[in-house]
CSV table of C-alpha atoms and ligand atoms in Angstrom, one decimal:
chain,number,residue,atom,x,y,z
F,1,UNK,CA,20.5,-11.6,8.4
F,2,UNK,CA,20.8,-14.4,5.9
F,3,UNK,CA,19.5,-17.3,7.8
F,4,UNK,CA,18.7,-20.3,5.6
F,5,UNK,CA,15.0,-21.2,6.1
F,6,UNK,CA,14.2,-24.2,5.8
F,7,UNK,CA,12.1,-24.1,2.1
F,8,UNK,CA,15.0,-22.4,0.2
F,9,UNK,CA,14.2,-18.5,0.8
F,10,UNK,CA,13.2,-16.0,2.9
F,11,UNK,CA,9.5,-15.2,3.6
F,12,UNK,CA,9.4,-11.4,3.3
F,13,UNK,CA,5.8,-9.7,3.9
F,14,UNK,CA,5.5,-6.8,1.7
F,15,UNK,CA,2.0,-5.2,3.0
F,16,UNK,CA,2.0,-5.7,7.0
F,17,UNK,CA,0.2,-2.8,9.1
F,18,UNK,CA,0.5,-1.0,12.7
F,19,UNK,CA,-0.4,1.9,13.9
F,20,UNK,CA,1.0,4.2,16.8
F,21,UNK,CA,-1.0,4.5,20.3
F,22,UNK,CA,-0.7,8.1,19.6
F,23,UNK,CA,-2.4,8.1,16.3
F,24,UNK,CA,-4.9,5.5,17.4
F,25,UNK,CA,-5.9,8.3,20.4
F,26,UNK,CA,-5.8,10.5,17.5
F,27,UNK,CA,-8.8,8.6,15.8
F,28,UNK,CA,-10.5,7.8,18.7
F,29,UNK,CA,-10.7,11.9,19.4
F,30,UNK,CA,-12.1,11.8,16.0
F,31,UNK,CA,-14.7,9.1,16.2
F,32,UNK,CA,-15.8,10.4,19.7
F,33,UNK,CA,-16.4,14.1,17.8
F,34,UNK,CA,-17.5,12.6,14.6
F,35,UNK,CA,-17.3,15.8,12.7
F,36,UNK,CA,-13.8,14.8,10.8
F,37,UNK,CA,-16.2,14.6,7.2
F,38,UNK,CA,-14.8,11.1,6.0
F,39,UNK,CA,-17.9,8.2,6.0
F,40,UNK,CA,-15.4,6.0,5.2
F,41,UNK,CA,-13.1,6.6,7.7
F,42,UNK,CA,-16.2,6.2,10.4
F,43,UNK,CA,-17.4,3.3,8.7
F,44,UNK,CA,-13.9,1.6,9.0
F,45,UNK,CA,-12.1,2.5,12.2
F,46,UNK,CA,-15.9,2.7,13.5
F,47,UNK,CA,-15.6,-0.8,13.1
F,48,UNK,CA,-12.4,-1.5,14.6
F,49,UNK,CA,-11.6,1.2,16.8
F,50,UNK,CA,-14.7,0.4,18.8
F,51,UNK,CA,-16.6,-3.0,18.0
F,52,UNK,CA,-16.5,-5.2,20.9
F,53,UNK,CA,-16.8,-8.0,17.8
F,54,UNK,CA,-13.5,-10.6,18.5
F,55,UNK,CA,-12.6,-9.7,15.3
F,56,UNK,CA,-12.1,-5.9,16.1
F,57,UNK,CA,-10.6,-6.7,19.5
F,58,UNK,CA,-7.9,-9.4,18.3
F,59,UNK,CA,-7.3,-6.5,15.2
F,60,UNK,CA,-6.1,-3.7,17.9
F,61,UNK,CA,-4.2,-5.7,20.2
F,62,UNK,CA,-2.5,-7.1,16.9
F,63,UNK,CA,-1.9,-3.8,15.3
F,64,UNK,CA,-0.7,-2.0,17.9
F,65,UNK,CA,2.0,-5.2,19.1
F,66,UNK,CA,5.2,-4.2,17.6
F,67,UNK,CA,7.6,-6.7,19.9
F,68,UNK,CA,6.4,-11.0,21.0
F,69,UNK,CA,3.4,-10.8,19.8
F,70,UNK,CA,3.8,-9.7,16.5
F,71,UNK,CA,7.0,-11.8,16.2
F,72,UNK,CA,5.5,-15.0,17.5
F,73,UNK,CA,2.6,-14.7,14.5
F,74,UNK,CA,5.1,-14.3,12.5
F,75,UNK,CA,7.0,-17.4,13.6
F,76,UNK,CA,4.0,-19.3,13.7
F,77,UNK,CA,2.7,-18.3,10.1
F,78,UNK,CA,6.9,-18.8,8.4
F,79,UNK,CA,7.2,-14.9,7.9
F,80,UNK,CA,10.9,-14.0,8.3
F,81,UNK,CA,10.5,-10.1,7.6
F,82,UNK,CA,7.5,-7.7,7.8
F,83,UNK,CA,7.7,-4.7,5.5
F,84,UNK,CA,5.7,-2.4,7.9
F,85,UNK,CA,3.5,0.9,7.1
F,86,UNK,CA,1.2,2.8,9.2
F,87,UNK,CA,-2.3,1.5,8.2
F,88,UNK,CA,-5.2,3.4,6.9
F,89,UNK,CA,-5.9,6.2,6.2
F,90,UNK,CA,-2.8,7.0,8.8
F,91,UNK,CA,-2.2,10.5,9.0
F,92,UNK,CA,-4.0,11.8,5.5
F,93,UNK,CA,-7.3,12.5,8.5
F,94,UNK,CA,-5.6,15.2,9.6
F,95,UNK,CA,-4.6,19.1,8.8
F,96,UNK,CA,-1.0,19.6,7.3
F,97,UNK,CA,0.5,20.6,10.7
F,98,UNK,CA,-0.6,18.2,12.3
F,99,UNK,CA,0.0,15.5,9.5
F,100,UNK,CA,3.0,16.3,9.4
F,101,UNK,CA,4.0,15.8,13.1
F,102,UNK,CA,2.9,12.4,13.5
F,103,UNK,CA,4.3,11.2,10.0
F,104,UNK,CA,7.2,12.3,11.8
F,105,UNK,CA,6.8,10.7,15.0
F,106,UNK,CA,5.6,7.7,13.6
F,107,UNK,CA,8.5,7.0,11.5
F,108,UNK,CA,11.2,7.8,14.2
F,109,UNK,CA,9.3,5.2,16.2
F,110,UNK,CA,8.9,2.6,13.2
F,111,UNK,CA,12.6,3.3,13.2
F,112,UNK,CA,12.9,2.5,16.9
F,113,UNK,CA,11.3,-1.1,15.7
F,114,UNK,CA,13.0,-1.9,13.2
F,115,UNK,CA,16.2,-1.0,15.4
F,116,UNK,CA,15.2,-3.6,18.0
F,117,UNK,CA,14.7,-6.0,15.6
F,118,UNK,CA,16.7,-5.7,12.2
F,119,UNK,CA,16.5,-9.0,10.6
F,120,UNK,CA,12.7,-9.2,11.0
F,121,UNK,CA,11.6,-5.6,10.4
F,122,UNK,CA,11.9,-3.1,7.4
F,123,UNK,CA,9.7,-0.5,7.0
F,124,UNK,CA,8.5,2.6,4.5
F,125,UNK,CA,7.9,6.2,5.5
F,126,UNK,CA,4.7,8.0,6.8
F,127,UNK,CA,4.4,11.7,5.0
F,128,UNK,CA,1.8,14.1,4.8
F,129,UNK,CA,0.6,14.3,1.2
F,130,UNK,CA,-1.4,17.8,2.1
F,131,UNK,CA,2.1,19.6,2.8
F,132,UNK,CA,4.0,18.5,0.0
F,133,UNK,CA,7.1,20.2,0.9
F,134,UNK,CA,7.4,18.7,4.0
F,135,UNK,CA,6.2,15.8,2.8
F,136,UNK,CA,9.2,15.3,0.2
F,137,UNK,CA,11.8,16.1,3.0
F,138,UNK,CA,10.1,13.6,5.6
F,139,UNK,CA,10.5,11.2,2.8
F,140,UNK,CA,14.0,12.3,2.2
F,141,UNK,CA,15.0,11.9,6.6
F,142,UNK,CA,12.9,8.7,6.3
F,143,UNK,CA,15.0,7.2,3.6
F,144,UNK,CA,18.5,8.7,4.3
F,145,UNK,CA,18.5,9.4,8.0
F,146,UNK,CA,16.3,6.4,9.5
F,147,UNK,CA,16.8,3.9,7.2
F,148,UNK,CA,13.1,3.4,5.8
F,149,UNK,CA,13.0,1.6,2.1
F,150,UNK,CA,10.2,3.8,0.2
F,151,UNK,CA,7.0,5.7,1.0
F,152,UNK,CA,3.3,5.2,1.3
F,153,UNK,CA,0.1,7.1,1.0
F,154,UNK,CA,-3.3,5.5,1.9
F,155,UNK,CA,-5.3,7.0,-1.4
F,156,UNK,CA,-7.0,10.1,-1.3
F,157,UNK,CA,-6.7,12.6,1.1
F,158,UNK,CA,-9.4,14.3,2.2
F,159,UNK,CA,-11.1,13.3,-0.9
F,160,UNK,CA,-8.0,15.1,-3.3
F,161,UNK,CA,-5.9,13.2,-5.6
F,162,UNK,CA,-3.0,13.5,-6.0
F,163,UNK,CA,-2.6,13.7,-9.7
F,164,UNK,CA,-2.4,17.4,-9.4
F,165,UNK,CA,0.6,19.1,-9.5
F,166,UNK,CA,0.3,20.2,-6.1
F,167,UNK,CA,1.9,16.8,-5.4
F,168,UNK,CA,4.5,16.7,-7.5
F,169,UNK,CA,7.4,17.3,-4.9
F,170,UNK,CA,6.6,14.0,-3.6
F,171,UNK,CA,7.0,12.4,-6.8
F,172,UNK,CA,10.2,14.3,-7.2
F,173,UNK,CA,11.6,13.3,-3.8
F,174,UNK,CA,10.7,9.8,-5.1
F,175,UNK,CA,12.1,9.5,-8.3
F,176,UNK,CA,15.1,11.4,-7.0
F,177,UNK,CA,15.7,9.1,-3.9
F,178,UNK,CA,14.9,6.2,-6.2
F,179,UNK,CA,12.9,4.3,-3.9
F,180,UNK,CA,9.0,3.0,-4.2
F,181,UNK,CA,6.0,5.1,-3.5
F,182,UNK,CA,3.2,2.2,-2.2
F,183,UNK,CA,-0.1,3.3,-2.9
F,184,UNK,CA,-2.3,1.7,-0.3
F,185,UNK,CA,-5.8,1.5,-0.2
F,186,UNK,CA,-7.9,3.9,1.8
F,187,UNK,CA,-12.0,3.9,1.6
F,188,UNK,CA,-13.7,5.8,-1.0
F,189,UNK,CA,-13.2,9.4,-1.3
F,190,UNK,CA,-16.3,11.3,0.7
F,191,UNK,CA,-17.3,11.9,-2.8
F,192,UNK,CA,-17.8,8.5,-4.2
F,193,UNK,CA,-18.8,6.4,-0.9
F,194,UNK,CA,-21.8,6.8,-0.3
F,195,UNK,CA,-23.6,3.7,-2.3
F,196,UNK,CA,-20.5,2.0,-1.1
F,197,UNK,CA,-22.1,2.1,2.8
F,198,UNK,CA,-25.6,0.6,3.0
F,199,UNK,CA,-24.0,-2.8,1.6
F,200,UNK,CA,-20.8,-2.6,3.8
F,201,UNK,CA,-19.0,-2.3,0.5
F,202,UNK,CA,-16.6,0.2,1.3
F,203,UNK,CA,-13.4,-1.3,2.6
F,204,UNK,CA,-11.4,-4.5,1.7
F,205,UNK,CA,-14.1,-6.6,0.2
F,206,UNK,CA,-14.6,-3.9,-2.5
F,207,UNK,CA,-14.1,-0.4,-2.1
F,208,UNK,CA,-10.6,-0.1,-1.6
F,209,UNK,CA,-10.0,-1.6,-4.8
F,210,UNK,CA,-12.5,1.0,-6.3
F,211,UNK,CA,-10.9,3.6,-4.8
F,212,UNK,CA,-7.1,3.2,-5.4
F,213,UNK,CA,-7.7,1.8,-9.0
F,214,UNK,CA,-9.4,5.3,-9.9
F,215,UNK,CA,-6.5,6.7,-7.9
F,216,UNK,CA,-3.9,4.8,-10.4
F,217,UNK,CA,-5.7,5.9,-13.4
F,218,UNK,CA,-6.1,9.4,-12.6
F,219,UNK,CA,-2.0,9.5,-12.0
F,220,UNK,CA,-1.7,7.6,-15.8
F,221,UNK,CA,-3.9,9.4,-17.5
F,222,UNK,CA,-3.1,12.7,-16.1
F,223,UNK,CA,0.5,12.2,-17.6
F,224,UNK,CA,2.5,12.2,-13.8
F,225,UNK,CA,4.7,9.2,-15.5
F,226,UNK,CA,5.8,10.8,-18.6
F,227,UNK,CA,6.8,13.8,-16.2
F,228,UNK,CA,8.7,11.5,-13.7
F,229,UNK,CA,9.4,8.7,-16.3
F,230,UNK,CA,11.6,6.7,-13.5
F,231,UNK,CA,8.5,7.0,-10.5
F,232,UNK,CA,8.5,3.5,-8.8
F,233,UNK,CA,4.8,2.9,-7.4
F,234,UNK,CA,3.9,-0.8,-5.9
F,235,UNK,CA,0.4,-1.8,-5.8
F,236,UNK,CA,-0.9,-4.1,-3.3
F,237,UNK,CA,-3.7,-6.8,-3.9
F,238,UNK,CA,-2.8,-7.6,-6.9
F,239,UNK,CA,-2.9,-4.4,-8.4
F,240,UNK,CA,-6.1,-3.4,-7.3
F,241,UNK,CA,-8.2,-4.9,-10.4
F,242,UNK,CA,-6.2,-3.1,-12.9
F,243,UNK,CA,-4.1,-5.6,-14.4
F,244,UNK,CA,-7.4,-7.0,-15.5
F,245,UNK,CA,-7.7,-3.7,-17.4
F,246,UNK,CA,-5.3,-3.5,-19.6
F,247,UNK,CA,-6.7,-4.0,-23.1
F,248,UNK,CA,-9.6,-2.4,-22.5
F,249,UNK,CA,-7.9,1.0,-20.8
F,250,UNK,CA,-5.6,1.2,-24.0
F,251,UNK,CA,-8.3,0.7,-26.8
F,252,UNK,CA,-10.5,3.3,-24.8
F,253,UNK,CA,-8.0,6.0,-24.2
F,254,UNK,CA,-6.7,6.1,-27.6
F,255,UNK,CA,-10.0,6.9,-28.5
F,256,UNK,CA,-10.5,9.4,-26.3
F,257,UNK,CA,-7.6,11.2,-26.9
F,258,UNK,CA,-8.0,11.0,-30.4
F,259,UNK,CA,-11.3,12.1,-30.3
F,260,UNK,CA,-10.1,15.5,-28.3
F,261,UNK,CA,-13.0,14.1,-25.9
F,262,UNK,CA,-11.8,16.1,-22.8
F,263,UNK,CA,-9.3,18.6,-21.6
F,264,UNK,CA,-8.6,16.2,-18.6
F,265,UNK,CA,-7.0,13.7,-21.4
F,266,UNK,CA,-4.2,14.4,-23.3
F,267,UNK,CA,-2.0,12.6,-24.9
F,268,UNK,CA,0.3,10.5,-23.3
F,269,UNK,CA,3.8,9.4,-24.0
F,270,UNK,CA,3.1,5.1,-23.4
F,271,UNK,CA,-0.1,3.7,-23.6
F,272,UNK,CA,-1.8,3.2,-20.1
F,273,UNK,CA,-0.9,-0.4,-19.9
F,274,UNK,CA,3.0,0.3,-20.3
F,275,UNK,CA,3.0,2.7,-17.2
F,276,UNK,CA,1.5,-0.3,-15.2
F,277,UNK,CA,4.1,-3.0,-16.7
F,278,UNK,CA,6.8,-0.4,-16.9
F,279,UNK,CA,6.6,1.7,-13.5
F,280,UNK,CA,4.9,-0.3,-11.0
F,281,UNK,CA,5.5,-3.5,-9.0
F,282,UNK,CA,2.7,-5.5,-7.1
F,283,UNK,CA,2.4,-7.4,-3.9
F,284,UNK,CA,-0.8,-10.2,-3.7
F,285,UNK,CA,-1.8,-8.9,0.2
F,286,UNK,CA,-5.0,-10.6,0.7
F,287,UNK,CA,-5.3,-12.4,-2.9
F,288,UNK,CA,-4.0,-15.4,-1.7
F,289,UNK,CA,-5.3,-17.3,-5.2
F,290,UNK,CA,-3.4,-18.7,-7.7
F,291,UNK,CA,-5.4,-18.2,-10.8
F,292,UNK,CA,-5.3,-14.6,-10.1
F,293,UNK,CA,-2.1,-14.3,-8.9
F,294,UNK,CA,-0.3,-16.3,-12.1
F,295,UNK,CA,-2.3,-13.7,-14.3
F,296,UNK,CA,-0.7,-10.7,-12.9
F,297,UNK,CA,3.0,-12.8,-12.8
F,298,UNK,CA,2.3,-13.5,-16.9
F,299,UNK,CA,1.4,-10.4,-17.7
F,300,UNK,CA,3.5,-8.1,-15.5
F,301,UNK,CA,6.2,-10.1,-14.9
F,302,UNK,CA,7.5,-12.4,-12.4
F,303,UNK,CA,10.0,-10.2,-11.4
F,304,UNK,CA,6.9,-7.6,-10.8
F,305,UNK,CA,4.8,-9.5,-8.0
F,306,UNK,CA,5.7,-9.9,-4.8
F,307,UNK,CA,4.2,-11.8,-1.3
F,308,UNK,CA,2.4,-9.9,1.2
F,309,UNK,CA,0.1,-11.3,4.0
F,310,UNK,CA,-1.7,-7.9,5.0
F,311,UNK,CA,-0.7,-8.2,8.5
F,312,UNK,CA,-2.8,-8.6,10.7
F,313,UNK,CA,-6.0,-7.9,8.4
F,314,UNK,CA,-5.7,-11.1,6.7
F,315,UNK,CA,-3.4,-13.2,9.4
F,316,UNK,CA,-3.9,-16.8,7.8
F,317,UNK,CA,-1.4,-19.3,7.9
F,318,UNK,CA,-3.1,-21.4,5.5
F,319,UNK,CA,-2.7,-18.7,2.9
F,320,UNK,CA,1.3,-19.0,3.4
F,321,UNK,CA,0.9,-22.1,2.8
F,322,UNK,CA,-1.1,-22.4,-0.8
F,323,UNK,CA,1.3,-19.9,-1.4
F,324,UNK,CA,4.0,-22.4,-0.8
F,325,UNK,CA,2.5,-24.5,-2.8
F,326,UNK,CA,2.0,-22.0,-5.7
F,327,UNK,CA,3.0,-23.6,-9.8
F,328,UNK,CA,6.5,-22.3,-10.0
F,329,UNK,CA,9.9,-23.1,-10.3
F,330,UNK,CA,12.2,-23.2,-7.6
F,331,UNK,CA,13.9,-20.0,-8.7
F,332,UNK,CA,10.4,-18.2,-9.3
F,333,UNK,CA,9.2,-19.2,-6.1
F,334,UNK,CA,12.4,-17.6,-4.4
F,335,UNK,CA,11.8,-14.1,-6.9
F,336,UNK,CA,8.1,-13.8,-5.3
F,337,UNK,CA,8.8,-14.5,-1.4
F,338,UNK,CA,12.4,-13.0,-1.1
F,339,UNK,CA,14.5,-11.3,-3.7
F,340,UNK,CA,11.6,-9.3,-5.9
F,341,UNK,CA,11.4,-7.3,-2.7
F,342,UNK,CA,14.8,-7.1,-1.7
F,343,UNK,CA,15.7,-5.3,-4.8
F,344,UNK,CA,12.5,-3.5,-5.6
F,345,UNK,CA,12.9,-1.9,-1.4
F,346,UNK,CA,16.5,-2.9,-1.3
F,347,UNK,CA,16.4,-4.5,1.4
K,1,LIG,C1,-8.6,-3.9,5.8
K,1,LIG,C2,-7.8,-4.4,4.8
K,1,LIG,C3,-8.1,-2.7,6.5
K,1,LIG,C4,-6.6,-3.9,4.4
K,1,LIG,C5,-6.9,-2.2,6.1
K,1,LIG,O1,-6.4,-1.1,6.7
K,1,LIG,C6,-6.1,-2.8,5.1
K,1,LIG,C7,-9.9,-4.5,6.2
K,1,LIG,C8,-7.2,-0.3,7.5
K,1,LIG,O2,-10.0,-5.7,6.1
K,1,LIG,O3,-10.8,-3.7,6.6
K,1,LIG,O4,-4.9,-2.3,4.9
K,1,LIG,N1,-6.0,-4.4,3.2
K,1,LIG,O5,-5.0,-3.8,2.8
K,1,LIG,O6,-6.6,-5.3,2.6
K,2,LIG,MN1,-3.3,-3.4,3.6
């Protein structure tokens, strides 16, 4: 498990992505209908489900490799361990039964995975944030019964947030299990993306970040930390903008709140900026620059930001190595690949 490598730590990937052949039939019956009522989603797996583009084609061998493949990239990029979870929007397309079922299946065989290979694999639980209760015990078997080291939702679901207390046994089964909830990105809700589309706007290159920052606020603002004051959320790229935010969130809430502006925002226990330096973690996936990635270390903490690659998204060995090459000390250095995400997933 603790092999040396070579530069003094372990490379772990915090952000890597695969999907199941069943739930990748599962979109294609969905692309093929096109009734499912998510632009995004038809915009995005549109794109790679069915381009005949290299760039889609090398995307769903890669996603769906979970043996050589997969390993050799990793060996040839340094990565010693893949944090897996089932990418976007993975099962939040679908109705609660059927949600739940392939969380379910999914995870036993992200289990089977990691089984086969245990010192290069870890991996957080699928769930199905439109049945809540099953959702908390699916996080509960992933975590206690098949090893998993946290949770993950892709955004919105079906265009609902999930500040509402209709979600709050997740959160529970979170805080109570004590392990991360990763908020990934998923495109913009149905409401929002629609000037998001002519421009191609709507996934990694903007959109996500849109999306899951107004996500993250909605959770802060709505209170959902002063309710479950020891919640563990991890952010990827970077945070999705919001570190840049901080001053500027505080000064305007206070004034909202003070002003009794709206119903939707009370008072809250911190200010905004102490939930995100307080209760959540970040990984860089797919910010593989310095300047930005040093801002989020100073002001969150370097004991806050971990490595991820994005798998196989953003699958550039270059990137490992500026991050190699990254301003800090030895001991810093071994924070952000290795031990920041062995305790933060406990790993
Ligand atoms: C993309 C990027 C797609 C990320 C992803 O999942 C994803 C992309 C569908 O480039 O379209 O996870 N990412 O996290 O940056
Ligand atoms: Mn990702």
């Amino acid at each position: 498990m603790d092999k040396i490598s070579p530069q003094g730590y372990r490379r772990i990937a915090t952000e890597e992505g695969w999907i199941t052949k069943e739930l990748m039939d599962r979109y294609q019956a969905l692309l093929e209908r096109g009734d499912h009522g998510d632009p995004g989603f038809q915009s995005l797996w549109g794109f790679f489900g069915r381009s005949p583009s290299q760039r889609a084609r090398d995307l769903l061998e890669r996603i769906q490799d979970m043996d050589a493949r997969r390993i050799a990239d990793m060996d040839a990029t340094g990565i010693d361990m893949q944090l897996l979870m089932l990418t976007s929007p993975g099962v939040q397309m679908f109705q609660p039964d059927e949600a739940v079922a392939l969380a379910a299946s999914s995870n036993d065989q992200l289990a089977e995975t990691i089984a086969r290979y245990p010192t290069r694999f870890s991996g957080l639980a699928a769930f199905a944030p439109n049945a809540p209760e099953a959702a908390a015990q699916e996080i509960e078997r992933g975590v206690k019964k098949l090893g998993l080291k946290g949770a993950l939702v892709n955004s919105h679901t079906q265009g609902k947030y999930m500040d509402d207390a209709f979600y709050w046994p997740i959160f529970e089964a979170c805080e109570a299990l004590d392990v991360p909830l990763y908020i990934h990105p998923n495109t913009p809700s149905p409401q929002m993306v629609e000037p998001f589309l002519s421009r191609c706007l709507d996934a990694a290159i903007y959109g996500f970040a849109a999306e899951t920052g107004l996500h993250v606020m909605r959770l802060i603002v709505s209170g959902l930390f002063d309710r479950y004051p020891r919640l563990k959320i991890v952010l990827g790229h970077l945070g999705e903008g919001l570190p840049f935010w901080l001053s500027r969130m505080d000064f305007m809430h206070a004034g909202i709140v003070r002003a009794g502006r709206s119903p939707g925002a009370l008072p809250l226990q911190r200010k905004p900026s102490d939930y995100l330096r307080e209760n959540f973690y970040y990984t860089t996936s797919g910010m593989a620059w310095e300047p930005a990635i040093t801002f989020v270390q100073q002001q969150m903490g370097f004991d806050r930001v971990m490595y991820a690659m994005d798998y196989p998204y953003q699958y550039v060995a270059e990137e490992v190595q500026a991050m190699d090459a990254l301003p800090l000390t030895p001991e810093q250095k071994k924070m952000f690949f290795q031990t920041n995400a062995e305790r933060i997933f406990r790993l």
